[in-house]
Amino acid sequence: MRLLPRRSVCFLSTLAIAGAALCAGCRGGPELRETRAWHGQTPIMASYQWGKLTADLPPGTDMSAVMGVTRALLYRQGHIIESYSVSPQGGTMVALSGGNAPYNRIRVDTAFEGSTVMLRIGVTPSDENRARVVLESILEELGM
């Protein structure tokens, strides 16, 4: 019986470990898989992936109204507004949790995408359910 050289055994072991790690990563965690759901009365499709919930609001939606409603809503829920900016091209808001919430902050971004307003919500640490609750609340306030 012929023995493999030590260098070959080490290389094959490394290759096997790397392959196993790669295959384990292929399944992907919950953040890697995209999940979709309808929200609001309109209804509006929102997809969650990579820790962000993204929805395209109907054409004609006023971006400054969306950001204003979001700011007021999160403030009423006890959040501390860390930063807020709105321009004709888009808006950004970061709200810190006020209290014993299981998350630290919520970031809301808006931008024009074609004729629609793209709304993106991120919760840190990632929490899909909380992001969807924020979206539902925003849509309810906007009457959508």
mmCIF file with all atom_site columns, C-alpha atoms in Angstrom:
data_model
loop_
_atom_site.group_PDB
_atom_site.id
_atom_site.type_symbol
_atom_site.label_atom_id
_atom_site.label_alt_id
_atom_site.label_comp_id
_atom_site.label_asym_id
_atom_site.label_entity_id
_atom_site.label_seq_id
_atom_site.pdbx_PDB_ins_code
_atom_site.Cartn_x
_atom_site.Cartn_y
_atom_site.Cartn_z
_atom_site.occupancy
_atom_site.B_iso_or_equiv
_atom_site.pdbx_formal_charge
_atom_site.auth_seq_id
_atom_site.auth_comp_id
_atom_site.auth_asym_id
_atom_site.auth_atom_id
_atom_site.pdbx_PDB_model_num
ATOM 1   C CA . MET A 1 1   ? 0.000   0.000  0.000   1.00 0.00 ? 1   MET A CA 1
ATOM 2   C CA . ARG A 1 2   ? 1.328   3.414  -0.993  1.00 0.00 ? 2   ARG A CA 1
ATOM 3   C CA . LEU A 1 3   ? 1.022   6.301  1.457   1.00 0.00 ? 3   LEU A CA 1
ATOM 4   C CA . LEU A 1 4   ? 0.222   9.822  0.294   1.00 0.00 ? 4   LEU A CA 1
ATOM 5   C CA . PRO A 1 5   ? 2.824   12.472 0.986   1.00 0.00 ? 5   PRO A CA 1
ATOM 6   C CA . ARG A 1 6   ? 2.104   14.637 3.998   1.00 0.00 ? 6   ARG A CA 1
ATOM 7   C CA . ARG A 1 7   ? 1.627   17.743 1.820   1.00 0.00 ? 7   ARG A CA 1
ATOM 8   C CA . SER A 1 8   ? -1.106  16.004 -0.238  1.00 0.00 ? 8   SER A CA 1
ATOM 9   C CA . VAL A 1 9   ? -2.971  14.872 2.874   1.00 0.00 ? 9   VAL A CA 1
ATOM 10  C CA . CYS A 1 10  ? -2.892  18.400 4.261   1.00 0.00 ? 10  CYS A CA 1
ATOM 11  C CA . PHE A 1 11  ? -4.139  19.834 0.951   1.00 0.00 ? 11  PHE A CA 1
ATOM 12  C CA . LEU A 1 12  ? -6.964  17.274 0.681   1.00 0.00 ? 12  LEU A CA 1
ATOM 13  C CA . SER A 1 13  ? -8.019  17.924 4.279   1.00 0.00 ? 13  SER A CA 1
ATOM 14  C CA . THR A 1 14  ? -8.092  21.675 3.677   1.00 0.00 ? 14  THR A CA 1
ATOM 15  C CA . LEU A 1 15  ? -10.069 21.169 0.472   1.00 0.00 ? 15  LEU A CA 1
ATOM 16  C CA . ALA A 1 16  ? -12.617 18.952 2.254   1.00 0.00 ? 16  ALA A CA 1
ATOM 17  C CA . ILE A 1 17  ? -13.080 21.457 5.094   1.00 0.00 ? 17  ILE A CA 1
ATOM 18  C CA . ALA A 1 18  ? -13.449 24.371 2.659   1.00 0.00 ? 18  ALA A CA 1
ATOM 19  C CA . GLY A 1 19  ? -15.980 22.404 0.603   1.00 0.00 ? 19  GLY A CA 1
ATOM 20  C CA . ALA A 1 20  ? -18.024 21.554 3.686   1.00 0.00 ? 20  ALA A CA 1
ATOM 21  C CA . ALA A 1 21  ? -18.012 25.187 4.797   1.00 0.00 ? 21  ALA A CA 1
ATOM 22  C CA . LEU A 1 22  ? -19.065 26.329 1.338   1.00 0.00 ? 22  LEU A CA 1
ATOM 23  C CA . CYS A 1 23  ? -21.927 23.826 1.193   1.00 0.00 ? 23  CYS A CA 1
ATOM 24  C CA . ALA A 1 24  ? -23.105 24.847 4.652   1.00 0.00 ? 24  ALA A CA 1
ATOM 25  C CA . GLY A 1 25  ? -23.177 28.464 3.473   1.00 0.00 ? 25  GLY A CA 1
ATOM 26  C CA . CYS A 1 26  ? -25.221 27.552 0.392   1.00 0.00 ? 26  CYS A CA 1
ATOM 27  C CA . ARG A 1 27  ? -28.315 26.932 2.472   1.00 0.00 ? 27  ARG A CA 1
ATOM 28  C CA . GLY A 1 28  ? -28.218 30.532 3.608   1.00 0.00 ? 28  GLY A CA 1
ATOM 29  C CA . GLY A 1 29  ? -29.614 32.061 6.710   1.00 0.00 ? 29  GLY A CA 1
ATOM 30  C CA . PRO A 1 30  ? -32.946 33.825 6.964   1.00 0.00 ? 30  PRO A CA 1
ATOM 31  C CA . GLU A 1 31  ? -31.398 37.097 5.796   1.00 0.00 ? 31  GLU A CA 1
ATOM 32  C CA . LEU A 1 32  ? -30.155 35.564 2.562   1.00 0.00 ? 32  LEU A CA 1
ATOM 33  C CA . ARG A 1 33  ? -33.534 34.230 1.488   1.00 0.00 ? 33  ARG A CA 1
ATOM 34  C CA . GLU A 1 34  ? -35.986 36.726 0.091   1.00 0.00 ? 34  GLU A CA 1
ATOM 35  C CA . THR A 1 35  ? -39.455 36.683 1.616   1.00 0.00 ? 35  THR A CA 1
ATOM 36  C CA . ARG A 1 36  ? -42.385 38.529 0.070   1.00 0.00 ? 36  ARG A CA 1
ATOM 37  C CA . ALA A 1 37  ? -45.733 39.600 1.487   1.00 0.00 ? 37  ALA A CA 1
ATOM 38  C CA . TRP A 1 38  ? -48.583 41.988 0.683   1.00 0.00 ? 38  TRP A CA 1
ATOM 39  C CA . HIS A 1 39  ? -49.149 44.971 2.980   1.00 0.00 ? 39  HIS A CA 1
ATOM 40  C CA . GLY A 1 40  ? -51.755 47.672 3.436   1.00 0.00 ? 40  GLY A CA 1
ATOM 41  C CA . GLN A 1 41  ? -55.178 48.187 1.891   1.00 0.00 ? 41  GLN A CA 1
ATOM 42  C CA . THR A 1 42  ? -53.845 48.935 -1.612  1.00 0.00 ? 42  THR A CA 1
ATOM 43  C CA . PRO A 1 43  ? -52.092 46.181 -1.352  1.00 0.00 ? 43  PRO A CA 1
ATOM 44  C CA . ILE A 1 44  ? -48.357 46.763 -1.744  1.00 0.00 ? 44  ILE A CA 1
ATOM 45  C CA . MET A 1 45  ? -45.800 43.982 -2.202  1.00 0.00 ? 45  MET A CA 1
ATOM 46  C CA . ALA A 1 46  ? -42.793 44.184 0.113   1.00 0.00 ? 46  ALA A CA 1
ATOM 47  C CA . SER A 1 47  ? -39.749 41.936 -0.009  1.00 0.00 ? 47  SER A CA 1
ATOM 48  C CA . TYR A 1 48  ? -37.300 41.306 2.821   1.00 0.00 ? 48  TYR A CA 1
ATOM 49  C CA . GLN A 1 49  ? -33.717 40.353 2.076   1.00 0.00 ? 49  GLN A CA 1
ATOM 50  C CA . TRP A 1 50  ? -30.272 41.145 3.507   1.00 0.00 ? 50  TRP A CA 1
ATOM 51  C CA . GLY A 1 51  ? -31.861 42.705 6.589   1.00 0.00 ? 51  GLY A CA 1
ATOM 52  C CA . LYS A 1 52  ? -33.908 45.268 4.646   1.00 0.00 ? 52  LYS A CA 1
ATOM 53  C CA . LEU A 1 53  ? -37.611 45.464 3.792   1.00 0.00 ? 53  LEU A CA 1
ATOM 54  C CA . THR A 1 54  ? -38.221 47.109 0.408   1.00 0.00 ? 54  THR A CA 1
ATOM 55  C CA . ALA A 1 55  ? -41.540 48.257 -1.054  1.00 0.00 ? 55  ALA A CA 1
ATOM 56  C CA . ASP A 1 56  ? -42.491 50.361 -4.073  1.00 0.00 ? 56  ASP A CA 1
ATOM 57  C CA . LEU A 1 57  ? -45.251 52.792 -3.171  1.00 0.00 ? 57  LEU A CA 1
ATOM 58  C CA . PRO A 1 58  ? -47.884 53.663 -5.797  1.00 0.00 ? 58  PRO A CA 1
ATOM 59  C CA . PRO A 1 59  ? -47.127 56.343 -8.426  1.00 0.00 ? 59  PRO A CA 1
ATOM 60  C CA . GLY A 1 60  ? -47.999 59.832 -7.239  1.00 0.00 ? 60  GLY A CA 1
ATOM 61  C CA . THR A 1 61  ? -47.004 59.182 -3.630  1.00 0.00 ? 61  THR A CA 1
ATOM 62  C CA . ASP A 1 62  ? -45.440 62.282 -2.063  1.00 0.00 ? 62  ASP A CA 1
ATOM 63  C CA . MET A 1 63  ? -42.038 61.324 -0.700  1.00 0.00 ? 63  MET A CA 1
ATOM 64  C CA . SER A 1 64  ? -41.937 64.168 1.832   1.00 0.00 ? 64  SER A CA 1
ATOM 65  C CA . ALA A 1 65  ? -45.338 63.047 3.161   1.00 0.00 ? 65  ALA A CA 1
ATOM 66  C CA . VAL A 1 66  ? -44.026 59.490 3.569   1.00 0.00 ? 66  VAL A CA 1
ATOM 67  C CA . MET A 1 67  ? -40.997 60.728 5.508   1.00 0.00 ? 67  MET A CA 1
ATOM 68  C CA . GLY A 1 68  ? -43.084 63.113 7.625   1.00 0.00 ? 68  GLY A CA 1
ATOM 69  C CA . VAL A 1 69  ? -45.571 60.387 8.535   1.00 0.00 ? 69  VAL A CA 1
ATOM 70  C CA . THR A 1 70  ? -42.726 57.995 9.344   1.00 0.00 ? 70  THR A CA 1
ATOM 71  C CA . ARG A 1 71  ? -41.018 60.529 11.595  1.00 0.00 ? 71  ARG A CA 1
ATOM 72  C CA . ALA A 1 72  ? -44.224 61.346 13.495  1.00 0.00 ? 72  ALA A CA 1
ATOM 73  C CA . LEU A 1 73  ? -45.158 57.667 13.793  1.00 0.00 ? 73  LEU A CA 1
ATOM 74  C CA . LEU A 1 74  ? -41.827 56.528 15.216  1.00 0.00 ? 74  LEU A CA 1
ATOM 75  C CA . TYR A 1 75  ? -41.693 59.534 17.546  1.00 0.00 ? 75  TYR A CA 1
ATOM 76  C CA . ARG A 1 76  ? -45.164 58.668 18.905  1.00 0.00 ? 76  ARG A CA 1
ATOM 77  C CA . GLN A 1 77  ? -43.984 55.093 19.460  1.00 0.00 ? 77  GLN A CA 1
ATOM 78  C CA . GLY A 1 78  ? -41.238 56.390 21.762  1.00 0.00 ? 78  GLY A CA 1
ATOM 79  C CA . HIS A 1 79  ? -38.278 56.404 19.390  1.00 0.00 ? 79  HIS A CA 1
ATOM 80  C CA . ILE A 1 80  ? -35.570 59.045 19.499  1.00 0.00 ? 80  ILE A CA 1
ATOM 81  C CA . ILE A 1 81  ? -35.029 60.586 16.059  1.00 0.00 ? 81  ILE A CA 1
ATOM 82  C CA . GLU A 1 82  ? -31.251 60.593 15.594  1.00 0.00 ? 82  GLU A CA 1
ATOM 83  C CA . SER A 1 83  ? -31.176 61.992 12.056  1.00 0.00 ? 83  SER A CA 1
ATOM 84  C CA . TYR A 1 84  ? -33.720 63.110 9.484   1.00 0.00 ? 84  TYR A CA 1
ATOM 85  C CA . SER A 1 85  ? -33.261 64.569 6.015   1.00 0.00 ? 85  SER A CA 1
ATOM 86  C CA . VAL A 1 86  ? -35.510 64.945 2.989   1.00 0.00 ? 86  VAL A CA 1
ATOM 87  C CA . SER A 1 87  ? -34.620 66.273 -0.444  1.00 0.00 ? 87  SER A CA 1
ATOM 88  C CA . PRO A 1 88  ? -36.339 66.083 -3.837  1.00 0.00 ? 88  PRO A CA 1
ATOM 89  C CA . GLN A 1 89  ? -34.188 63.019 -4.629  1.00 0.00 ? 89  GLN A CA 1
ATOM 90  C CA . GLY A 1 90  ? -34.832 61.060 -1.451  1.00 0.00 ? 90  GLY A CA 1
ATOM 91  C CA . GLY A 1 91  ? -35.045 60.945 2.290   1.00 0.00 ? 91  GLY A CA 1
ATOM 92  C CA . THR A 1 92  ? -33.292 59.225 5.184   1.00 0.00 ? 92  THR A CA 1
ATOM 93  C CA . MET A 1 93  ? -34.237 58.870 8.809   1.00 0.00 ? 93  MET A CA 1
ATOM 94  C CA . VAL A 1 94  ? -32.596 57.010 11.678  1.00 0.00 ? 94  VAL A CA 1
ATOM 95  C CA . ALA A 1 95  ? -34.591 56.416 14.859  1.00 0.00 ? 95  ALA A CA 1
ATOM 96  C CA . LEU A 1 96  ? -33.160 54.899 18.027  1.00 0.00 ? 96  LEU A CA 1
ATOM 97  C CA . SER A 1 97  ? -35.296 52.654 20.195  1.00 0.00 ? 97  SER A CA 1
ATOM 98  C CA . GLY A 1 98  ? -36.439 54.341 23.350  1.00 0.00 ? 98  GLY A CA 1
ATOM 99  C CA . GLY A 1 99  ? -36.542 51.785 26.111  1.00 0.00 ? 99  GLY A CA 1
ATOM 100 C CA . ASN A 1 100 ? -36.221 48.044 26.405  1.00 0.00 ? 100 ASN A CA 1
ATOM 101 C CA . ALA A 1 101 ? -36.928 47.183 22.766  1.00 0.00 ? 101 ALA A CA 1
ATOM 102 C CA . PRO A 1 102 ? -35.178 44.097 21.341  1.00 0.00 ? 102 PRO A CA 1
ATOM 103 C CA . TYR A 1 103 ? -33.684 46.276 18.587  1.00 0.00 ? 103 TYR A CA 1
ATOM 104 C CA . ASN A 1 104 ? -31.356 49.296 18.631  1.00 0.00 ? 104 ASN A CA 1
ATOM 105 C CA . ARG A 1 105 ? -32.420 51.398 15.675  1.00 0.00 ? 105 ARG A CA 1
ATOM 106 C CA . ILE A 1 106 ? -34.663 51.710 12.651  1.00 0.00 ? 106 ILE A CA 1
ATOM 107 C CA . ARG A 1 107 ? -33.457 53.267 9.414   1.00 0.00 ? 107 ARG A CA 1
ATOM 108 C CA . VAL A 1 108 ? -35.953 54.372 6.772   1.00 0.00 ? 108 VAL A CA 1
ATOM 109 C CA . ASP A 1 109 ? -34.843 55.455 3.290   1.00 0.00 ? 109 ASP A CA 1
ATOM 110 C CA . THR A 1 110 ? -36.938 56.724 0.393   1.00 0.00 ? 110 THR A CA 1
ATOM 111 C CA . ALA A 1 111 ? -35.940 57.397 -3.207  1.00 0.00 ? 111 ALA A CA 1
ATOM 112 C CA . PHE A 1 112 ? -37.613 57.842 -6.554  1.00 0.00 ? 112 PHE A CA 1
ATOM 113 C CA . GLU A 1 113 ? -37.388 54.742 -8.695  1.00 0.00 ? 113 GLU A CA 1
ATOM 114 C CA . GLY A 1 114 ? -39.037 55.385 -12.039 1.00 0.00 ? 114 GLY A CA 1
ATOM 115 C CA . SER A 1 115 ? -42.489 56.783 -11.301 1.00 0.00 ? 115 SER A CA 1
ATOM 116 C CA . THR A 1 116 ? -42.755 55.210 -7.854  1.00 0.00 ? 116 THR A CA 1
ATOM 117 C CA . VAL A 1 117 ? -41.291 55.939 -4.442  1.00 0.00 ? 117 VAL A CA 1
ATOM 118 C CA . MET A 1 118 ? -39.090 53.124 -3.156  1.00 0.00 ? 118 MET A CA 1
ATOM 119 C CA . LEU A 1 119 ? -39.314 52.716 0.622   1.00 0.00 ? 119 LEU A CA 1
ATOM 120 C CA . ARG A 1 120 ? -36.619 50.721 2.438   1.00 0.00 ? 120 ARG A CA 1
ATOM 121 C CA . ILE A 1 121 ? -36.770 49.866 6.141   1.00 0.00 ? 121 ILE A CA 1
ATOM 122 C CA . GLY A 1 122 ? -33.903 48.343 8.100   1.00 0.00 ? 122 GLY A CA 1
ATOM 123 C CA . VAL A 1 123 ? -34.000 47.327 11.749  1.00 0.00 ? 123 VAL A CA 1
ATOM 124 C CA . THR A 1 124 ? -30.763 46.766 13.689  1.00 0.00 ? 124 THR A CA 1
ATOM 125 C CA . PRO A 1 125 ? -30.230 44.006 14.680  1.00 0.00 ? 125 PRO A CA 1
ATOM 126 C CA . SER A 1 126 ? -32.138 42.497 11.764  1.00 0.00 ? 126 SER A CA 1
ATOM 127 C CA . ASP A 1 127 ? -35.782 41.837 12.572  1.00 0.00 ? 127 ASP A CA 1
ATOM 128 C CA . GLU A 1 128 ? -38.108 41.139 9.660   1.00 0.00 ? 128 GLU A CA 1
ATOM 129 C CA . ASN A 1 129 ? -41.274 41.172 11.755  1.00 0.00 ? 129 ASN A CA 1
ATOM 130 C CA . ARG A 1 130 ? -40.507 44.583 13.258  1.00 0.00 ? 130 ARG A CA 1
ATOM 131 C CA . ALA A 1 131 ? -39.703 46.002 9.799   1.00 0.00 ? 131 ALA A CA 1
ATOM 132 C CA . ARG A 1 132 ? -43.047 44.721 8.485   1.00 0.00 ? 132 ARG A CA 1
ATOM 133 C CA . VAL A 1 133 ? -44.904 46.244 11.467  1.00 0.00 ? 133 VAL A CA 1
ATOM 134 C CA . VAL A 1 134 ? -43.267 49.605 10.734  1.00 0.00 ? 134 VAL A CA 1
ATOM 135 C CA . LEU A 1 135 ? -44.309 49.347 7.065   1.00 0.00 ? 135 LEU A CA 1
ATOM 136 C CA . GLU A 1 136 ? -47.904 48.462 7.991   1.00 0.00 ? 136 GLU A CA 1
ATOM 137 C CA . SER A 1 137 ? -48.053 51.432 10.366  1.00 0.00 ? 137 SER A CA 1
ATOM 138 C CA . ILE A 1 138 ? -46.707 53.826 7.714   1.00 0.00 ? 138 ILE A CA 1
ATOM 139 C CA . LEU A 1 139 ? -49.178 52.564 5.105   1.00 0.00 ? 139 LEU A CA 1
ATOM 140 C CA . GLU A 1 140 ? -52.069 52.851 7.557   1.00 0.00 ? 140 GLU A CA 1
ATOM 141 C CA . GLU A 1 141 ? -51.130 56.464 8.361   1.00 0.00 ? 141 GLU A CA 1
ATOM 142 C CA . LEU A 1 142 ? -50.939 57.235 4.625   1.00 0.00 ? 142 LEU A CA 1
ATOM 143 C CA . GLY A 1 143 ? -54.318 55.581 3.994   1.00 0.00 ? 143 GLY A CA 1
ATOM 144 C CA . MET A 1 144 ? -52.799 52.939 1.751   1.00 0.00 ? 144 MET A CA 1
#
